[in-house]
Amino acid sequence: MRRLGEQKWRNFILPSKVTHGFSSKTNPNPNEFLIKAISKSLLHNETWETLSTKYSTVNLSNSVIQQILLRFKQPETAKSALNFFHWSAHNRNLRHGISTYAVTIHILVKSRLLIDARALIESSISNSDSDLFNSLLDTYEISSSTPLVFDLLVQCYAKLRNFEIGFEVFQKLSNRGFVLSVITLNTLLQYAVKSNRIDLVWRIYEVAIEKRTYPNETTIQIMISALCKEGKLKEVVDLLDKIQGKRSSSAPLIVNTSLVFRVLGENRIEEGMSLLKRLLQKNMVLDVIGYSIVVYAKIKQGDLEYARKVFDEMLQRGFDANAFVYTGFIKACCEKGEIEEAGRLLNEMESSGLNPYDETFIYLIEGCARFGKEEGSLKYCEIMVARGLRPSCLVFNEMVERLSKIENVKHANEILTKSIDNGFMPNEDTYSRMIRGFVEGNDIEQALKLFYEMEYRKISPGFTVFRSLIVGLCACGKVEAGEKYLRIMKKRLIEPNADIYDALVNAFQKAGDKTNADRVYDEMMLIR
């Protein structure tokens, strides 16, 4: 369609040496006289009043308007084009079509009348029904335009907070081979950050790198601001510390590393590797970080053999092993149940002078717990705490959940005490599982101590805690104490279930107290 439009335009606007007349063999444009007349009036800077008087009966179609505009597409006559655009809209009460807007915008941008161009762009895109982008593309060649027009378009979308459309246009232009300026990239990013569209910020930055619109110092500052807003800056800096073995202060390195890990974290491995390759080619990521990321990606894919080859190549090229890569291998082994191999890697890691960090131990604790190695999970948890590290609540709770021996529950309780001294914050689930472990191990006294510790720490016991205590007290013949906790439970509006009542009834019957057994039974029947 665009080529056809251009051919029509060429038929209407002939080179200057033949515009004074038509050959007898050509079909003249029926509007040619009108186009020439209005163009001449505009060149003579006639006023709007004069124009309106002279052309009061003329019907100006969109086609005629665009042909007139195109006669003024050179920078020295662009103001006449703008004058005609406004006169035809105002005095003739016309509503310009989107293609007329597009042609005028092209002329203004080429002539660097950018304030006027922005005004027309904003006016056009404020109308949700307009398709300015495609109209600008369709009229780009016949207007002899410049890529700057698309920079302004995306910038206007950003300033009007139409981020998704602006980003979509950014992508479409990049796919067509237009390389937008870094100023446009920064404008889109800046307004997205201001509006807390952090997810979109990283999508924009990723596409920019893919399409070779590379960042400058301002871009990096915006991306650091985005990391701060989402609370991820420390996380990325800590990650680089684990790879480099020292605190990283390079803002571009922080931003670009974060980008690659985000893509990999979304399981877009191929895209992540392609992105990493481009960053390495432009020296935007250090080689040692590149190797570490490739190892991480291959481990994530489950290709441990290839990951090990990359790791060996990394060492052969003179780069040091790092805690991040070792932890990745340890995690993979623990997930597969290869606990002994994970332990061997930990020893190898420490022999290399590398310090395991919290996640290293967390993977070992989880792996041991899931594959029935209770003592192993406790051992690694104890080592972790002894080094001043804290397990996550989730991992500690899972470890306790899988303990089957009372001696291991007691060991876990000792570790819990030391962990709390290190700043560990147990939750209701932590105490619930510990109490149940002691009850099942027939140590009701220790279970009660943990209950009072919960109360002291202002952690409200839930149904599971009360159930464990009441059932445990009844099992060891302390039915009156069990009923006391039933009253506390009900006072706190926690509804007992049949298991609790059954335990109390059985305990009273075992003690020969039929009266209380019947009373509790009747109470149970009332709630059913």
XYZ file of C-alpha atoms in Angstrom:
528
model
C 0.000 0.000 0.000
C 2.826 2.373 0.813
C 4.488 1.860 -2.580
C 1.226 2.438 -4.394
C 0.689 5.712 -2.447
C 4.187 6.846 -3.269
C 3.668 6.140 -7.000
C 0.448 8.181 -7.017
C 2.258 11.061 -5.332
C 5.007 10.931 -7.959
C 2.398 11.169 -10.698
C 0.945 14.318 -9.119
C 4.167 16.109 -8.225
C 6.417 16.035 -11.283
C 10.016 17.309 -11.375
C 10.316 21.089 -11.668
C 11.326 21.002 -15.313
C 7.931 19.612 -16.380
C 5.552 21.093 -13.820
C 4.715 24.038 -16.062
C 2.515 21.923 -18.287
C 1.394 18.403 -19.140
C 2.130 16.394 -22.233
C -0.862 15.654 -24.414
C -0.266 11.991 -23.623
C -0.640 12.385 -19.851
C -3.756 12.580 -17.719
C -3.348 15.740 -15.606
C -4.278 15.740 -11.932
C -7.674 17.482 -11.854
C -6.640 19.178 -8.596
C -3.285 20.377 -9.925
C -4.444 23.955 -10.523
C -5.891 24.198 -7.010
C -2.758 22.688 -5.452
C -0.543 25.148 -7.339
C -2.733 28.104 -6.424
C -2.844 27.371 -2.713
C 0.881 26.591 -2.699
C 1.606 29.954 -4.318
C -0.561 31.742 -1.759
C 1.284 30.038 1.058
C 4.668 30.927 -0.407
C 3.536 34.561 -0.465
C 2.640 34.293 3.230
C -0.964 35.311 2.652
C -3.017 35.714 5.809
C -5.643 33.240 6.964
C -8.311 35.807 6.123
C -7.046 36.114 2.546
C -6.783 32.349 2.157
C -10.315 31.896 3.450
C -11.657 34.524 1.059
C -9.886 33.109 -2.004
C -10.712 29.464 -1.349
C -14.061 29.692 0.404
C -15.839 27.391 -2.049
C -13.039 24.866 -2.485
C -13.476 21.301 -1.244
C -10.212 20.236 0.379
C -9.970 16.460 0.578
C -7.329 14.669 2.672
C -5.537 13.747 -0.544
C -5.340 17.366 -1.735
C -4.213 18.570 1.703
C -1.418 16.000 1.818
C -0.240 16.876 -1.704
C -0.034 20.533 -0.722
C 1.807 19.685 2.497
C 4.347 17.584 0.610
C 5.217 20.582 -1.573
C 6.526 22.210 1.622
C 8.433 19.252 3.056
C 11.829 20.946 2.856
C 13.111 22.651 6.042
C 12.995 26.141 4.520
C 9.258 25.853 3.750
C 8.133 23.717 6.704
C 6.517 26.640 8.522
C 4.258 27.187 5.513
C 3.192 23.530 5.795
C 2.344 24.028 9.474
C 0.477 27.235 8.675
C -1.589 25.438 6.027
C -2.287 22.500 8.375
C -3.736 24.793 11.036
C -5.594 27.082 8.576
C -7.293 24.181 6.819
C -8.393 22.709 10.145
C -9.536 25.983 11.739
C -11.072 28.059 8.949
C -12.495 25.211 6.912
C -13.726 23.365 10.020
C -11.912 20.230 8.887
C -10.963 17.284 11.026
C -7.657 16.122 9.644
C -7.166 12.433 9.006
C -4.398 10.564 10.804
C -2.287 10.368 7.631
C -2.431 14.179 7.326
C -1.146 14.427 10.893
C 1.610 11.966 10.021
C 2.792 13.897 6.936
C 2.805 17.179 8.870
C 4.713 15.634 11.781
C 7.342 14.248 9.391
C 7.835 17.678 7.823
C 8.136 19.393 11.205
C 10.599 16.874 12.628
C 12.825 16.996 9.565
C 12.873 20.791 9.915
C 13.636 20.522 13.656
C 10.385 22.262 14.602
C 10.215 19.789 17.456
C 7.896 21.686 19.822
C 5.226 21.857 17.118
C 5.840 18.228 16.165
C 5.410 17.062 19.771
C 2.173 19.026 20.070
C 0.724 17.278 17.004
C 1.943 13.863 18.189
C 0.354 14.321 21.613
C -2.864 15.593 20.053
C -3.017 12.564 17.789
C -2.188 9.821 20.300
C -4.595 11.307 22.837
C -7.297 9.980 20.523
C -7.504 6.277 21.372
C -8.866 5.460 17.890
C -5.854 6.840 16.030
C -3.083 4.673 14.627
C -0.356 7.258 14.332
C 2.470 4.726 14.363
C 1.383 2.915 11.193
C 0.496 6.194 9.492
C 3.987 7.508 10.225
C 5.449 4.347 8.726
C 3.245 4.573 5.629
C 4.184 8.213 4.971
C 7.838 7.958 6.027
C 9.370 7.636 2.555
C 7.190 10.102 0.662
C 7.899 12.679 3.365
C 11.675 12.102 3.099
C 11.613 11.875 6.877
C 14.151 11.050 9.574
C 14.174 8.336 12.312
C 13.958 11.131 14.889
C 10.200 11.176 14.292
C 9.899 7.750 15.919
C 12.065 8.806 18.849
C 9.637 11.655 19.498
C 6.657 9.309 19.168
C 7.957 6.887 21.820
C 8.980 9.767 24.091
C 5.474 11.238 23.883
C 3.898 7.889 24.732
C 6.186 7.708 27.778
C 5.358 11.236 28.974
C 1.633 10.531 28.613
C 2.132 7.364 30.729
C 1.129 5.087 27.842
C 4.035 2.773 28.670
C 2.730 -0.444 27.167
C 1.970 1.197 23.806
C 5.282 3.065 23.872
C 7.141 -0.174 24.568
C 5.206 -1.980 21.826
C 6.135 0.743 19.329
C 9.751 0.583 20.556
C 9.813 -3.170 19.826
C 8.142 -2.880 16.421
C 10.560 -0.179 15.321
C 13.536 -2.220 16.521
C 12.249 -5.229 14.581
C 12.053 -3.047 11.449
C 15.680 -2.022 11.824
C 15.202 1.414 13.374
C 17.725 2.057 16.148
C 16.139 4.489 18.570
C 18.332 6.861 20.533
C 19.486 6.244 24.085
C 17.580 9.421 25.024
C 14.358 7.717 23.955
C 15.313 4.606 25.914
C 16.015 6.694 29.007
C 12.742 8.619 28.672
C 10.742 5.398 28.483
C 12.623 3.909 31.439
C 12.463 7.074 33.558
C 8.702 7.483 33.332
C 8.136 3.758 33.919
C 10.251 3.918 37.103
C 8.379 7.017 38.297
C 5.117 5.100 37.876
C 6.503 2.030 39.712
C 6.259 -0.153 36.598
C 9.450 -1.974 37.534
C 8.454 -5.134 35.649
C 8.163 -3.100 32.460
C 11.451 -1.299 33.150
C 13.385 -4.570 32.941
C 11.480 -5.725 29.843
C 12.360 -2.457 28.107
C 16.020 -2.694 29.116
C 16.228 -6.295 27.909
C 14.797 -5.443 24.481
C 17.116 -2.432 24.211
C 20.191 -4.635 24.723
C 18.840 -7.222 22.270
C 18.278 -4.550 19.618
C 21.638 -2.866 20.228
C 20.397 0.318 21.855
C 23.115 0.404 24.482
C 22.896 2.268 27.806
C 24.765 5.358 28.869
C 25.488 6.622 32.373
C 21.970 8.026 32.745
C 20.445 4.678 31.766
C 22.453 2.892 34.432
C 21.418 5.442 37.064
C 17.763 4.849 36.172
C 18.198 1.066 36.406
C 19.936 1.353 39.797
C 16.983 3.453 40.929
C 14.666 0.655 39.759
C 16.670 -1.900 41.761
C 16.400 0.297 44.840
C 12.651 0.755 44.405
C 12.013 -2.980 44.320
C 14.474 -3.648 47.146
C 16.756 -5.854 45.021
C 19.990 -3.855 44.986
C 21.570 -5.572 48.002
C 20.555 -8.976 46.656
C 22.393 -8.380 43.366
C 25.438 -6.871 45.076
C 25.605 -9.893 47.404
C 25.371 -12.204 44.393
C 28.321 -10.474 42.739
C 30.246 -10.720 46.018
C 29.788 -14.504 45.947
C 31.103 -14.671 42.379
C 33.949 -12.171 42.647
C 34.830 -12.738 46.282
C 34.775 -9.003 46.924
C 32.336 -6.107 47.109
C 31.342 -4.856 43.651
C 30.967 -1.115 43.128
C 30.447 -1.122 39.347
C 26.920 0.100 38.659
C 26.832 -1.174 35.020
C 27.993 -4.602 36.187
C 25.292 -4.694 38.870
C 22.560 -3.746 36.384
C 23.614 -6.120 33.598
C 24.151 -9.062 35.945
C 20.720 -8.464 37.425
C 19.173 -8.457 33.947
C 20.648 -11.822 32.944
C 19.701 -13.512 36.216
C 16.142 -12.192 35.908
C 15.786 -13.765 32.483
C 17.274 -17.067 33.682
C 15.069 -16.946 36.778
C 12.058 -16.943 34.439
C 13.407 -20.181 32.877
C 14.114 -18.359 29.604
C 17.490 -20.038 29.328
C 18.118 -19.538 25.604
C 17.165 -15.856 25.771
C 19.403 -15.457 28.801
C 22.377 -17.027 27.032
C 21.833 -14.861 23.944
C 21.666 -11.781 26.137
C 24.820 -12.781 28.005
C 26.683 -13.292 24.726
C 25.817 -9.775 23.592
C 26.850 -8.282 26.946
C 30.177 -10.145 26.854
C 30.848 -8.962 23.292
C 30.410 -5.364 24.430
C 32.468 -5.940 27.620
C 29.407 -5.096 29.705
C 29.910 -8.192 31.900
C 33.195 -9.628 33.206
C 34.348 -13.015 31.864
C 34.364 -14.684 35.282
C 30.765 -13.594 35.794
C 29.912 -14.828 32.311
C 31.340 -18.280 33.070
C 29.512 -18.413 36.389
C 26.219 -17.480 34.741
C 26.636 -20.182 32.072
C 27.312 -22.786 34.772
C 24.239 -21.590 36.676
C 22.097 -21.787 33.526
C 23.228 -25.308 32.641
C 22.652 -26.510 36.193
C 19.176 -24.988 36.010
C 18.574 -26.982 32.816
C 19.758 -30.144 34.562
C 22.826 -30.526 32.325
C 25.400 -31.070 35.067
C 27.918 -32.650 32.710
C 28.048 -29.587 30.471
C 28.073 -27.302 33.513
C 31.126 -29.153 34.841
C 32.903 -28.771 31.471
C 32.300 -25.020 31.523
C 33.541 -24.884 35.117
C 36.720 -26.792 34.177
C 37.307 -24.469 31.207
C 36.866 -21.508 33.526
C 39.620 -22.869 35.791
C 41.915 -23.706 32.847
C 41.663 -20.117 31.610
C 43.020 -18.913 34.915
C 39.821 -17.813 36.623
C 39.346 -18.783 40.252
C 36.518 -20.992 41.418
C 33.898 -19.163 43.432
C 31.363 -19.896 46.148
C 28.420 -19.183 43.847
C 29.345 -21.904 41.345
C 30.098 -24.479 44.049
C 26.785 -23.746 45.740
C 25.023 -24.306 42.418
C 26.572 -27.774 42.098
C 25.754 -28.569 45.739
C 22.134 -27.580 45.202
C 21.848 -29.833 42.149
C 23.297 -32.808 44.048
C 20.978 -32.259 47.012
C 17.930 -32.092 44.750
C 18.894 -35.453 43.226
C 19.545 -37.035 46.625
C 23.313 -37.276 46.049
C 24.056 -36.101 49.579
C 27.531 -37.652 49.807
C 28.614 -35.914 46.595
C 27.206 -32.647 47.923
C 29.259 -33.107 51.091
C 32.369 -33.827 49.011
C 31.827 -30.618 47.041
C 31.474 -28.681 50.292
C 34.835 -30.040 51.461
C 36.409 -29.226 48.079
C 34.968 -25.738 48.266
C 36.382 -25.079 51.727
C 39.748 -26.610 50.760
C 39.918 -24.004 47.975
C 39.656 -21.268 50.599
C 36.052 -20.427 49.758
C 33.493 -19.760 52.452
C 30.072 -21.396 52.143
C 27.248 -18.933 52.645
C 23.720 -19.319 53.996
C 22.222 -20.824 50.830
C 25.010 -23.421 50.643
C 24.016 -24.817 54.026
C 20.296 -24.412 53.381
C 20.519 -26.701 50.327
C 22.443 -29.279 52.375
C 19.933 -29.138 55.243
C 16.997 -29.484 52.838
C 18.624 -32.334 50.931
C 19.455 -34.319 54.053
C 15.974 -33.781 55.502
C 14.165 -34.836 52.336
C 16.200 -37.973 51.826
C 15.969 -39.268 55.389
C 19.370 -38.201 56.708
C 18.228 -36.593 59.962
C 21.651 -36.448 61.565
C 23.106 -34.852 58.424
C 20.521 -32.071 58.368
C 21.155 -31.350 62.062
C 24.925 -31.396 61.523
C 24.838 -28.838 58.712
C 22.337 -26.687 60.592
C 24.592 -26.695 63.654
C 27.655 -25.769 61.575
C 25.694 -23.001 59.927
C 24.561 -21.507 63.228
C 28.048 -21.859 64.726
C 29.368 -19.678 61.879
C 26.895 -16.941 62.693
C 24.557 -17.723 59.807
C 20.803 -18.155 60.176
C 18.663 -20.788 58.476
C 15.408 -19.662 56.959
C 12.314 -20.379 59.010
C 10.926 -22.536 56.210
C 14.010 -24.761 56.046
C 14.354 -25.112 59.819
C 10.685 -26.046 60.102
C 10.993 -28.625 57.331
C 13.997 -30.153 59.068
C 12.098 -30.449 62.370
C 9.047 -31.880 60.584
C 11.108 -34.822 59.325
C 12.763 -35.698 62.650
C 11.602 -39.075 63.937
C 13.894 -39.661 66.934
C 13.448 -37.848 70.251
C 17.211 -37.356 70.593
C 17.209 -35.522 67.257
C 14.281 -33.356 68.384
C 16.276 -32.434 71.493
C 19.285 -31.632 69.303
C 17.081 -29.425 67.122
C 15.858 -27.611 70.233
C 19.450 -26.853 71.237
C 20.147 -25.508 67.757
C 16.967 -23.428 67.957
C 18.196 -21.772 71.163
C 21.547 -20.884 69.551
C 19.804 -19.690 66.388
C 17.566 -17.346 68.364
C 20.695 -15.889 69.971
C 21.934 -15.209 66.401
C 18.746 -13.343 65.537
C 16.655 -16.202 64.143
C 12.918 -15.477 64.402
C 10.885 -18.681 64.909
C 7.221 -18.628 63.968
C 4.129 -20.470 65.172
C 4.884 -23.350 62.808
C 8.382 -23.751 64.285
C 7.034 -24.203 67.811
C 4.126 -26.327 66.630
C 6.451 -28.863 65.021
C 8.880 -28.853 67.934
C 6.047 -29.379 70.453
C 4.617 -32.220 68.394
C 8.067 -33.820 68.205
C 8.449 -33.737 71.990
C 4.894 -35.010 72.539
C 5.473 -37.924 70.164
C 8.741 -38.599 71.990
C 6.875 -38.674 75.336
C 8.616 -35.564 76.673
C 5.535 -33.558 77.633
C 7.464 -31.344 80.057
C 9.672 -29.980 77.291
C 6.600 -29.502 75.098
C 5.014 -27.371 77.838
C 8.201 -25.313 78.184
C 8.041 -24.501 74.482
C 4.381 -23.520 74.865
C 5.293 -21.009 77.590
C 8.202 -19.770 75.476
C 5.729 -19.096 72.686
C 3.545 -17.114 75.057
C 6.577 -15.162 76.288
C 7.537 -14.275 72.707
C 3.935 -13.246 71.992
C 3.528 -15.927 69.333
C -0.094 -17.069 69.521
C -0.430 -20.864 69.658
C -2.834 -22.214 67.072
C -5.012 -25.307 66.853
C -2.115 -27.686 66.124
C -0.215 -26.663 69.259
C -3.242 -27.127 71.533
C -4.115 -30.434 69.915
C -0.571 -31.774 70.440
C -0.478 -30.632 74.078
C -3.933 -31.940 75.042
C -3.450 -35.300 73.310
C 0.031 -35.606 74.834
C -1.142 -34.747 78.353
C -3.991 -37.257 78.097
C -1.623 -39.950 76.833
C 0.596 -39.615 79.912
C -2.356 -39.597 82.330
C -2.500 -35.836 82.973
C -6.096 -35.499 81.875
C -6.905 -32.577 84.222
C -4.047 -30.583 82.703
C -5.329 -31.570 79.275
C -8.774 -30.204 80.106
C -7.173 -27.002 81.397
C -5.638 -26.370 77.960
C -8.981 -27.198 76.368
C -10.521 -24.340 78.379
C -7.699 -21.990 77.331
C -8.185 -23.059 73.741
C -11.928 -22.385 73.786
C -11.436 -19.074 75.596
C -9.250 -17.999 72.673
C -12.031 -18.984 70.260
C -10.084 -21.899 68.802
C -12.538 -24.708 68.059
C -11.466 -28.179 69.320
C -12.082 -31.196 67.103
C -13.123 -34.814 67.705
C -9.515 -36.002 68.193
C -9.124 -33.746 71.227
C -12.431 -34.831 72.774
C -11.676 -38.505 72.073
C -8.328 -38.176 73.857
C -9.997 -36.605 76.911
C -12.827 -39.173 77.007
C -10.382 -42.075 76.739
C -8.143 -40.584 79.425
C -11.050 -40.122 81.861
C -12.271 -43.652 81.149
C -8.787 -45.048 81.694
C -8.672 -43.222 85.047
C -12.068 -44.729 85.960
C -13.758 -41.321 85.945
C -16.966 -42.213 84.078
C -18.756 -39.008 85.138
C -16.239 -36.700 83.476
C -15.889 -39.054 80.526
C -19.648 -38.814 79.909
C -19.612 -35.048 80.399
C -16.857 -34.525 77.848
C -18.540 -36.958 75.473
C -21.832 -35.040 75.699
C -19.969 -31.794 75.052
C -18.373 -33.351 71.997
C -21.760 -34.457 70.643
C -23.108 -30.907 70.976
C -20.521 -29.490 68.569
C -20.900 -32.214 65.964
